[in-house]
Amino acid sequence: MSVPSTTPRPVAANSVWPRLEPLLPQVTKPIQYVGGELGAVVKDWAAATVRWALMYPDAYEVGLPNQGVQILYEVLNELPDVLAERTYAVWPDLEKLMRAHGVPQFTVDAHRPVRDFDLFGVSFATELGYTNLLTAIDLAGIPLLAADRTDADPVIVAGGHAAFNPEPIADFIDAAVLGDGEEAVLEITTIVREWKAEGRPGGRDELLLRLARTESVYVPRFYDVDYLPDGRIQRVVPNRADVPFRVHKRTTMDLDAWPYPRKPLVPLAETVHERYAVEIFRGCTRGCRFCQAGMITRPVRERSITTVGQMVQQGLEFSGFHEVGLLSLSSADHSEIGDMCSGLAEQYQGTNVSLSLPSTRVDAFNIELAQELSRNGRRTGLTFAPEGGSERIRRVINKMVSKDDLIRTVVTAYTNGWRQVKLYFMCGLPTETDADVLEIADMAHEVIKAGRAATGSKDIRCTVSIGGFVPKPHTPFQWAAMERPEVIDGRLKLLKQAINADRSLGRAIGFRYHDGEPSLIEGLLSRGDRRVGAVIRRVWENGGRFDGWSEHFSYQRWVDAAAETLPAFGVDLDWYTTRERDELEVLPWDHLDSGLDKDWLWQDWQDALSEYEQDDCRWTPCFDCGVCPAMDTEIQIGPTGRKLLPLTPVNGLKLPTGAQQ
Amino acid sequence: MAFSQGFTPHPKISYASAAPTGVASEAEYLEIGLREPVDPAQLQVALDNALSPGLDVLDAVVAAGGSLADRIGASRWRMELPEVAPAVLAQAVAAFTEAEEVLVERMTKQGRRTFDSRGAVVSIDVDEGSATPSVASAVPCAILEMVVRQVTPSVRPDDVLSGLRVVAGLEPPVAPKVIRLAQGTLTAQGVIVDPLDADRDGAAIGGR
């Protein structure tokens, strides 16, 4: 038998593949570095005028499903003269081998060195990816500090929610984009294309200046931070004549005009989400005071039911996924969610396609939706997020749900056949006492008692899941003090005891928690200023990697690095985390405009302390948070009154064009 | 594609003796259950189109019955050993061939196991003459070809390499490159027959 001839894998001219391949048998899950997924795009390097490397700074299994990176990857690759490839954080085993063999940070698409690209875009959903950013920059052979880079290095652009305060990584990035990325990457591409066509006048400095002049790209090097003797910031001012005092966030309006992803990536290695995800709306005005996402993505912009239906149909046909996730910050709030769920359930009845609504609020309407979604037999878990244990603390955080509502909702779920519900809470919220947290135990006990009474069965369970609160920039809680990890851990211990105080009820209640130490570090990074960059660098030099993974995260390494670096600036870890700020303090992100009026945020913080609730502007008059007038945007919601039509089933095989016989 | 019945339906797909991670292969086989009959030639094109470059679907046939696993009795492997002189390898192979049994150790999911690496080896030859390594290089490179029976616990090319170390102290300075060239039914003459041959009516359906 002769060896069959197979198509050789195309190897790009600047590919590191020949050097990378021999290392792969020596590392765990080598498939994650191979690329070539369905939906992946490899373009001719020489034919492209602007080249982007896009990174999600976590492992492939977490990074690949990221919606933001997939959208930008597709939007950029649709342009004929633009090339975009993806890169992810490599695990320490491969990092070590790459250093030993001189293999640089590479893209998974064509295995090209990241340093060869014009732009290196990094999307931060969480601040815990900062050390992975440093690994990638260093492995790429790019100078760690933006100030040391030359025209031979790509421009490093940060995006994602953490980019609303990029000050802790200001020394390491060249630019940051606040807000929606679709139009921002196109604008940046245009600027780079023109600058290159003109023969790169003025080099890197001129390019960064052109980006800064858009007023929506923040270039940290063009701003100086002055400090007061007590360590607080005195002011942040431009150090160049023609850069704006404030940089504004981007808002993409009319989501129907941006129906991405159209060609979702289908991973080769196992990933955390394997589904076709479609955003049904962006923004949220529920006004939960701890929620940064809800504050920085205003106003609400819905995607219409018909566009969602079309995207689902095309996305499934392209990818072959069996699960559809209808994403948003609070999916049941879409004005046509009922028709959307029943329409999709109808269309996919009798197939293997299941639907899920990841973020939902606590009310009985959700049970109806969940019934629709489980038509194909797969009954996914139900999660409700009261967030706070007592009515009082829920008024503080503006999470308007009463205990009675919650119990009624959960009991409805039990009587409709669900055996298990998950309740999500936070610990360490502003003004919180032990008593507030202990009420979670009462709530869980009552849920089980009512559930047993309603179903006549002992076979029902609930899980209490609780995490530490982290105050975030651009929220009313940006001034709040964090609780110390010992206090958090003490409350969690008390709560556990209280849940198990009744042995019969306690047996039906699962308890999951995250301890307080990682939250404190997340708090340092989320509200940090440029001085925190020294801590990040020290942690990274001492081996800090993958800080979002509990098995890699070392609290002690962060505490030690903070103790070594911060005293030189007259501040310390507590100063950044457990200290309450006052109204007039200049916050590190005050020059970055999320549209929210700082006076309104302060008023909402005062309302939180006096336990005053704030309604949603979708159903009550505008309360002047400031976003719409500042950003020239408006609420875009339905109902459109349209319905999803039955699908004509697609039969047979999906063949490439021209291969039909 | 067809799915199993039940609460969490799984796609009906099974892989017969997949090559170990890190080993190249020109001959992998799998069985899938479909919801409805399709033209195998079109199926081959559709699957090939959906898979990554380098994962090429070469042929598809309608299974006439019996399980694929039953038709896979042996594999032919080729191992390139850079920086090993062919004569040194030939000596080690001779010692290995003469042995009745060569015990080796490997970590498996059940823990460390000791088993015989010799019995399953039907043939093992140092490839001399026309064979050239896949990457041209100034350093010597010995090439091994072997036919190994499918047994439990499986004997993989790296186990045979361990066996060569046990009998002759062969220690390759660099990691070898291994390719599976073929797998299928082993005839009495020691020839590997394409496991899909039995389902073809004389002519190959998918075409090569």
mmCIF file of C-alpha atoms in Angstrom, chain A residues 1 3-7 9-10 30 35-36 38 268 322 352 377-378 653-656 659 661, chain B residues 3 7 9 21 26 36 38-39 41-43 45-46 49-50 52-53 56 58 76 181-182 194:
data_model
loop_
_atom_site.group_PDB
_atom_site.id
_atom_site.type_symbol
_atom_site.label_atom_id
_atom_site.label_comp_id
_atom_site.label_asym_id
_atom_site.label_seq_id
_atom_site.Cartn_x
_atom_site.Cartn_y
_atom_site.Cartn_z
ATOM 1 C CA MET A 1 0.000 0.000 0.000
ATOM 2 C CA VAL A 3 1.268 6.373 1.319
ATOM 3 C CA PRO A 4 -1.824 8.364 0.337
ATOM 4 C CA SER A 5 -1.145 11.865 -0.858
ATOM 5 C CA THR A 6 -2.611 14.491 1.422
ATOM 6 C CA THR A 7 -2.724 18.237 1.081
ATOM 7 C CA ARG A 9 -0.462 22.153 5.534
ATOM 8 C CA PRO A 10 0.208 25.570 3.994
ATOM 9 C CA PRO A 30 -0.882 20.693 21.974
ATOM 10 C CA GLY A 35 -5.144 26.574 14.568
ATOM 11 C CA GLY A 36 -7.026 25.761 11.384
ATOM 12 C CA LEU A 38 -13.636 26.075 10.946
ATOM 13 C CA LEU A 268 -10.525 22.063 17.781
ATOM 14 C CA HIS A 322 -26.006 22.280 18.857
ATOM 15 C CA ASN A 352 -30.661 18.506 18.658
ATOM 16 C CA GLY A 377 -35.736 17.671 26.281
ATOM 17 C CA ARG A 378 -32.550 19.227 27.632
ATOM 18 C CA LEU A 653 -24.803 17.792 3.186
ATOM 19 C CA LYS A 654 -23.140 21.166 3.212
ATOM 20 C CA LEU A 655 -20.776 21.038 0.273
ATOM 21 C CA PRO A 656 -18.280 23.689 -0.755
ATOM 22 C CA ALA A 659 -18.296 20.640 -5.395
ATOM 23 C CA GLN A 661 -22.106 16.694 -8.165
ATOM 24 C CA PHE B 3 -27.500 10.966 17.868
ATOM 25 C CA PHE B 7 -31.366 12.662 28.278
ATOM 26 C CA PRO B 9 -27.853 12.688 23.280
ATOM 27 C CA THR B 21 -0.830 12.559 20.652
ATOM 28 C CA GLU B 26 -1.662 8.960 7.171
ATOM 29 C CA GLU B 36 -30.288 9.301 6.503
ATOM 30 C CA VAL B 38 -26.040 9.971 1.730
ATOM 31 C CA ASP B 39 -23.668 9.585 -1.174
ATOM 32 C CA ALA B 41 -18.396 10.690 -2.137
ATOM 33 C CA GLN B 42 -20.329 13.795 -1.170
ATOM 34 C CA LEU B 43 -19.940 12.979 2.505
ATOM 35 C CA VAL B 45 -16.135 16.242 0.397
ATOM 36 C CA ALA B 46 -18.410 17.787 3.049
ATOM 37 C CA ASN B 49 -14.314 20.862 3.838
ATOM 38 C CA ALA B 50 -15.315 21.301 7.478
ATOM 39 C CA SER B 52 -8.720 21.851 9.316
ATOM 40 C CA PRO B 53 -6.002 21.822 6.691
ATOM 41 C CA ASP B 56 -7.920 15.351 5.242
ATOM 42 C CA LEU B 58 -9.713 10.781 1.920
ATOM 43 C CA ARG B 76 2.614 0.083 10.046
ATOM 44 C CA LEU B 181 1.563 4.795 7.460
ATOM 45 C CA ALA B 182 -1.253 2.296 7.440
ATOM 46 C CA ASP B 194 -7.172 -1.556 3.944
#
